[in-house]
PDB file of C-alpha atoms in Angstrom:
ATOM      1  CA  ALA A 855     239.188 -17.013  73.026  1.00  0.00           C
ATOM      2  CA  GLY A 856     238.322 -15.455  70.096  1.00  0.00           C
ATOM      3  CA  GLU A 857     235.162 -13.461  70.807  1.00  0.00           C
ATOM      4  CA  ILE A 858     236.898 -12.372  74.474  1.00  0.00           C
ATOM      5  CA  LEU A 859     239.885 -10.957  73.264  1.00  0.00           C
ATOM      6  CA  GLN A 860     238.450  -9.225  69.870  1.00  0.00           C
ATOM      7  CA  GLU A 861     236.211  -6.979  73.108  1.00  0.00           C
ATOM      8  CA  SER A 862     239.136  -5.641  73.731  1.00  0.00           C
ATOM      9  CA  THR A 863     240.164  -2.238  72.856  1.00  0.00           C
ATOM     10  CA  ALA A 864     243.842  -3.391  72.172  1.00  0.00           C
ATOM     11  CA  THR A 865     243.002  -5.940  69.384  1.00  0.00           C
ATOM     12  CA  ARG A 866     242.477  -4.951  65.850  1.00  0.00           C
ATOM     13  CA  GLY A 867     239.381  -6.113  63.660  1.00  0.00           C
ATOM     14  CA  GLN A 868     240.012  -6.415  60.027  1.00  0.00           C
ATOM     15  CA  GLN A 869     237.257  -6.184  57.543  1.00  0.00           C
ATOM     16  CA  ILE A 870     237.505  -8.304  54.398  1.00  0.00           C
ATOM     17  CA  ASP A 871     235.273  -9.663  51.454  1.00  0.00           C
ATOM     18  CA  LEU A 872     233.750 -12.400  52.825  1.00  0.00           C
ATOM     19  CA  THR A 873     235.251 -14.564  50.334  1.00  0.00           C
ATOM     20  CA  PHE A 874     238.231 -14.904  52.014  1.00  0.00           C
ATOM     21  CA  GLY A 875     236.762 -16.011  55.049  1.00  0.00           C
ATOM     22  CA  GLY A 876     239.093 -18.823  56.981  1.00  0.00           C
ATOM     23  CA  PHE A 877     241.912 -17.974  54.267  1.00  0.00           C
ATOM     24  CA  VAL A 878     243.067 -14.830  55.560  1.00  0.00           C
ATOM     25  CA  LEU A 879     245.011 -16.370  58.469  1.00  0.00           C
ATOM     26  CA  ASP A 880     249.135 -17.373  58.311  1.00  0.00           C
ATOM     27  CA  ASN A 881     248.147 -20.508  60.187  1.00  0.00           C
ATOM     28  CA  GLY A 882     245.496 -21.458  58.019  1.00  0.00           C
ATOM     29  CA  PRO A 883     241.696 -22.165  57.571  1.00  0.00           C
ATOM     30  CA  GLY A 884     239.890 -22.219  61.077  1.00  0.00           C
ATOM     31  CA  ALA A 885     242.767 -20.560  63.154  1.00  0.00           C
ATOM     32  CA  THR A 886     242.323 -18.595  65.833  1.00  0.00           C
ATOM     33  CA  THR A 887     245.226 -16.001  66.684  1.00  0.00           C
ATOM     34  CA  VAL A 888     245.493 -12.599  68.439  1.00  0.00           C
ATOM     35  CA  ASP A 889     246.524  -9.778  66.727  1.00  0.00           C
ATOM     36  CA  LEU A 890     247.279  -6.859  69.333  1.00  0.00           C
ATOM     37  CA  ARG A 891     247.764  -3.313  67.871  1.00  0.00           C
ATOM     38  CA  GLY A 892     247.246  -4.473  64.495  1.00  0.00           C
ATOM     39  CA  LEU A 893     250.619  -5.437  63.844  1.00  0.00           C
ATOM     40  CA  GLY A 894     249.760  -9.274  63.329  1.00  0.00           C
ATOM     41  CA  ALA A 895     249.558 -12.525  64.743  1.00  0.00           C
ATOM     42  CA  ALA A 896     253.437 -13.210  64.597  1.00  0.00           C
ATOM     43  CA  ARG A 897     254.480 -10.173  66.678  1.00  0.00           C
ATOM     44  CA  THR A 898     251.940 -11.319  69.269  1.00  0.00           C
ATOM     45  CA  LEU A 899     253.530 -13.596  72.024  1.00  0.00           C
ATOM     46  CA  VAL A 900     250.783 -16.085  73.665  1.00  0.00           C
ATOM     47  CA  LEU A 901     251.710 -18.125  76.663  1.00  0.00           C
ATOM     48  CA  ILE A 902     250.062 -20.230  79.045  1.00  0.00           C
ATOM     49  CA  ASN A 903     250.575 -19.857  82.705  1.00  0.00           C
ATOM     50  CA  GLY A 904     253.685 -17.558  81.526  1.00  0.00           C
ATOM     51  CA  ARG A 905     255.501 -19.835  79.059  1.00  0.00           C
ATOM     52  CA  ARG A 906     255.432 -19.496  75.736  1.00  0.00           C
ATOM     53  CA  VAL A 907     253.206 -21.542  73.482  1.00  0.00           C
ATOM     54  CA  SER A 908     254.726 -22.733  69.939  1.00  0.00           C
ATOM     55  CA  PRO A 909     253.086 -21.817  66.857  1.00  0.00           C
ATOM     56  CA  ALA A 910     250.295 -24.111  64.992  1.00  0.00           C
ATOM     57  CA  GLY A 911     248.191 -24.546  62.108  1.00  0.00           C
ATOM     58  CA  VAL A 912     247.397 -26.225  58.976  1.00  0.00           C
ATOM     59  CA  GLU A 913     248.231 -25.273  55.627  1.00  0.00           C
ATOM     60  CA  GLY A 914     251.055 -22.959  55.115  1.00  0.00           C
ATOM     61  CA  VAL A 915     253.564 -22.129  57.622  1.00  0.00           C
ATOM     62  CA  PRO A 916     251.984 -21.258  61.043  1.00  0.00           C
ATOM     63  CA  VAL A 917     253.500 -18.528  62.917  1.00  0.00           C
ATOM     64  CA  ALA A 918     251.223 -17.782  65.906  1.00  0.00           C
ATOM     65  CA  ALA A 919     249.678 -19.749  68.458  1.00  0.00           C
ATOM     66  CA  ASP A 920     246.130 -21.031  67.616  1.00  0.00           C
ATOM     67  CA  LEU A 921     244.131 -20.336  70.542  1.00  0.00           C
ATOM     68  CA  GLY A 922     241.251 -22.510  69.267  1.00  0.00           C
ATOM     69  CA  LEU A 923     243.653 -25.807  70.907  1.00  0.00           C
ATOM     70  CA  VAL A 924     242.586 -24.483  74.504  1.00  0.00           C
ATOM     71  CA  PRO A 925     239.717 -25.845  75.936  1.00  0.00           C
ATOM     72  CA  THR A 926     237.951 -23.031  77.040  1.00  0.00           C
ATOM     73  CA  SER A 927     236.614 -25.179  80.366  1.00  0.00           C
ATOM     74  CA  LEU A 928     240.278 -25.030  81.068  1.00  0.00           C
ATOM     75  CA  VAL A 929     240.733 -21.376  80.895  1.00  0.00           C
ATOM     76  CA  GLN A 930     240.169 -18.833  84.206  1.00  0.00           C
ATOM     77  CA  GLN A 931     241.141 -15.419  82.668  1.00  0.00           C
ATOM     78  CA  TYR A 932     242.880 -13.871  79.741  1.00  0.00           C
ATOM     79  CA  ASP A 933     245.654 -11.417  80.621  1.00  0.00           C
ATOM     80  CA  LEU A 934     246.995  -8.900  78.133  1.00  0.00           C
ATOM     81  CA  LEU A 935     250.131  -7.219  78.429  1.00  0.00           C
ATOM     82  CA  LEU A 936     250.651  -4.127  75.988  1.00  0.00           C
ATOM     83  CA  ASP A 937     253.414  -1.703  77.049  1.00  0.00           C
ATOM     84  CA  GLY A 938     256.850  -2.665  77.109  1.00  0.00           C
ATOM     85  CA  ALA A 939     256.539  -6.255  76.278  1.00  0.00           C
ATOM     86  CA  SER A 940     258.938  -6.756  73.606  1.00  0.00           C
ATOM     87  CA  SER A 941     261.971  -5.801  76.315  1.00  0.00           C
ATOM     88  CA  VAL A 942     260.948  -8.436  78.560  1.00  0.00           C
ATOM     89  CA  TYR A 943     259.974 -11.168  76.238  1.00  0.00           C
ATOM     90  CA  GLY A 944     262.356 -10.370  72.999  1.00  0.00           C
ATOM     91  CA  SER A 945     261.218  -9.093  69.615  1.00  0.00           C
ATOM     92  CA  ASP A 946     258.007 -11.725  68.990  1.00  0.00           C
ATOM     93  CA  ALA A 947     256.203  -9.607  71.574  1.00  0.00           C
ATOM     94  CA  ILE A 948     256.236  -6.035  69.887  1.00  0.00           C
ATOM     95  CA  ALA A 949     252.732  -5.814  69.703  1.00  0.00           C
ATOM     96  CA  GLY A 950     252.584  -7.291  73.251  1.00  0.00           C
ATOM     97  CA  VAL A 951     251.726 -10.682  75.153  1.00  0.00           C
ATOM     98  CA  ALA A 952     248.699 -12.359  76.205  1.00  0.00           C
ATOM     99  CA  ASN A 953     248.769 -14.745  78.343  1.00  0.00           C
ATOM    100  CA  ILE A 954     246.066 -17.460  79.134  1.00  0.00           C
ATOM    101  CA  ILE A 955     245.811 -18.193  82.918  1.00  0.00           C
ATOM    102  CA  MET A 956     244.311 -21.723  83.671  1.00  0.00           C
ATOM    103  CA  ARG A 957     242.081 -22.857  86.055  1.00  0.00           C
ATOM    104  CA  LYS A 958     243.541 -24.824  89.213  1.00  0.00           C
ATOM    105  CA  ASP A 959     240.253 -24.778  91.384  1.00  0.00           C
ATOM    106  CA  PHE A 960     239.227 -28.289  90.217  1.00  0.00           C
ATOM    107  CA  ASP A 961     237.656 -30.571  92.376  1.00  0.00           C
ATOM    108  CA  GLY A 962     235.666 -33.525  90.882  1.00  0.00           C
ATOM    109  CA  PHE A 963     233.996 -33.816  87.260  1.00  0.00           C
ATOM    110  CA  GLU A 964     232.651 -31.140  85.312  1.00  0.00           C
ATOM    111  CA  PHE A 965     230.299 -31.177  82.440  1.00  0.00           C
ATOM    112  CA  GLU A 966     228.665 -28.615  80.067  1.00  0.00           C
ATOM    113  CA  ALA A 967     226.959 -28.592  76.712  1.00  0.00           C
ATOM    114  CA  TYR A 968     225.424 -25.882  75.050  1.00  0.00           C
ATOM    115  CA  SER A 969     224.571 -24.731  71.676  1.00  0.00           C
ATOM    116  CA  ARG A 970     224.604 -21.198  69.772  1.00  0.00           C
ATOM    117  CA  VAL A 971     221.921 -20.594  67.083  1.00  0.00           C
ATOM    118  CA  PRO A 972     222.011 -17.953  64.675  1.00  0.00           C
ATOM    119  CA  ASP A 973     219.091 -15.765  63.484  1.00  0.00           C
ATOM    120  CA  GLU A 974     219.575 -17.333  59.713  1.00  0.00           C
ATOM    121  CA  SER A 975     219.315 -20.258  58.925  1.00  0.00           C
ATOM    122  CA  ASN A 976     222.423 -22.875  59.076  1.00  0.00           C
ATOM    123  CA  GLY A 977     225.345 -21.684  61.670  1.00  0.00           C
ATOM    124  CA  VAL A 978     224.427 -23.832  64.669  1.00  0.00           C
ATOM    125  CA  GLU A 979     227.180 -24.664  66.834  1.00  0.00           C
ATOM    126  CA  ASN A 980     227.472 -27.250  69.613  1.00  0.00           C
ATOM    127  CA  THR A 981     229.818 -27.659  72.128  1.00  0.00           C
ATOM    128  CA  LEU A 982     230.483 -30.014  74.706  1.00  0.00           C
ATOM    129  CA  SER A 983     233.140 -30.007  77.193  1.00  0.00           C
ATOM    130  CA  ALA A 984     234.297 -32.149  80.163  1.00  0.00           C
ATOM    131  CA  VAL A 985     236.780 -31.184  82.958  1.00  0.00           C
ATOM    132  CA  TRP A 986     237.872 -33.647  85.387  1.00  0.00           C
ATOM    133  CA  GLY A 987     240.610 -32.439  88.571  1.00  0.00           C
ATOM    134  CA  LYS A 988     241.919 -32.900  92.030  1.00  0.00           C
ATOM    135  CA  ASN A 989     243.195 -30.486  94.676  1.00  0.00           C
ATOM    136  CA  PHE A 990     246.031 -31.459  96.810  1.00  0.00           C
ATOM    137  CA  ASP A 991     248.501 -29.856  99.699  1.00  0.00           C
ATOM    138  CA  ARG A 992     251.283 -29.272  96.996  1.00  0.00           C
ATOM    139  CA  GLY A 993     249.330 -28.927  93.837  1.00  0.00           C
ATOM    140  CA  PHE A 994     246.855 -30.621  91.452  1.00  0.00           C
ATOM    141  CA  VAL A 995     245.907 -32.287  88.630  1.00  0.00           C
ATOM    142  CA  GLY A 996     243.633 -31.334  85.832  1.00  0.00           C
ATOM    143  CA  ILE A 997     242.529 -32.790  82.957  1.00  0.00           C
ATOM    144  CA  GLY A 998     240.090 -31.586  80.001  1.00  0.00           C
ATOM    145  CA  ALA A 999     238.533 -31.866  76.624  1.00  0.00           C
ATOM    146  CA  GLU A1000     236.181 -30.133  74.269  1.00  0.00           C
ATOM    147  CA  TRP A1001     234.620 -31.131  71.476  1.00  0.00           C
ATOM    148  CA  VAL A1002     232.966 -28.355  69.211  1.00  0.00           C
ATOM    149  CA  ASP A1003     230.646 -29.241  66.192  1.00  0.00           C
ATOM    150  CA  SER A1004     230.135 -26.266  63.504  1.00  0.00           C
ATOM    151  CA  GLU A1005     227.139 -26.242  60.911  1.00  0.00           C
ATOM    152  CA  ARG A1006     228.349 -25.480  57.244  1.00  0.00           C
ATOM    153  CA  VAL A1007     227.549 -21.861  56.198  1.00  0.00           C
ATOM    154  CA  SER A1008     227.435 -21.171  52.332  1.00  0.00           C
ATOM    155  CA  LEU A1009     227.181 -17.714  50.940  1.00  0.00           C
ATOM    156  CA  ASP A1010     223.342 -18.897  49.984  1.00  0.00           C
ATOM    157  CA  ASP A1011     222.607 -18.762  53.605  1.00  0.00           C
ATOM    158  CA  ARG A1012     223.169 -15.291  54.397  1.00  0.00           C
ATOM    159  CA  PRO A1013     221.046 -12.174  52.506  1.00  0.00           C
ATOM    160  CA  TRP A1014     223.999 -10.058  52.104  1.00  0.00           C
ATOM    161  CA  THR A1015     226.093 -12.749  50.383  1.00  0.00           C
ATOM    162  CA  ALA A1016     223.171 -14.538  48.284  1.00  0.00           C
ATOM    163  CA  GLY A1017     223.621 -12.964  45.445  1.00  0.00           C
ATOM    164  CA  CYS A1018     227.557 -12.357  45.072  1.00  0.00           C
ATOM    165  CA  ASP A1019     229.445 -14.165  42.170  1.00  0.00           C
ATOM    166  CA  GLN A1020     230.998 -17.890  42.832  1.00  0.00           C
ATOM    167  CA  ASN A1021     234.369 -18.657  41.559  1.00  0.00           C
ATOM    168  CA  ALA A1022     235.775 -21.513  40.814  1.00  0.00           C
ATOM    169  CA  GLU A1023     239.429 -22.703  41.304  1.00  0.00           C
ATOM    170  CA  GLU A1024     241.264 -26.279  40.690  1.00  0.00           C
ATOM    171  CA  THR A1025     243.603 -27.898  42.923  1.00  0.00           C
ATOM    172  CA  GLU A1026     247.169 -29.372  42.383  1.00  0.00           C
ATOM    173  CA  SER A1027     245.093 -32.875  43.091  1.00  0.00           C
ATOM    174  CA  GLY A1028     242.527 -31.718  40.525  1.00  0.00           C
ATOM    175  CA  GLU A1029     239.555 -31.074  43.144  1.00  0.00           C
ATOM    176  CA  ILE A1030     237.421 -28.118  42.056  1.00  0.00           C
ATOM    177  CA  ARG A1031     236.256 -25.795  44.822  1.00  0.00           C
ATOM    178  CA  THR A1032     234.113 -23.272  44.536  1.00  0.00           C
TER     179      THR A1032
END
């Protein structure tokens, strides 16, 4: 979801120092949120099939829906509504609305497995997804699950950050993080 929505001209990218990776989000590390028009994820409303999605995340106070919680094998398309969304949906849609349209064309079992291998060392990502569904005259039943395993990437694994300084901090529980 994050890669698809980043290709949209309505979303805003943010360039920061790599040491902040994963910790600049209000929802905590690893959350995938959508930020339309650069107004922040809290100003963008996320819907699934036209219904509001509650905020989700770890650490801090989640303010936006985590798109990483929706299995990509169940998604049919992403719709972005940018103009006048706040007049219809309220003040949490000032930047716009991202509507996730789920699939309805289930008929049987689908299984998908793939890997992404970066050009540099480490960072391999493996994905397994399974979907089962059945269509009836008056509706459908569908269920899906997705498992993603991402290999850890450290500063030393990339040539552009290999020589960077590392800082250490101590957490409240006494754990040392670098």
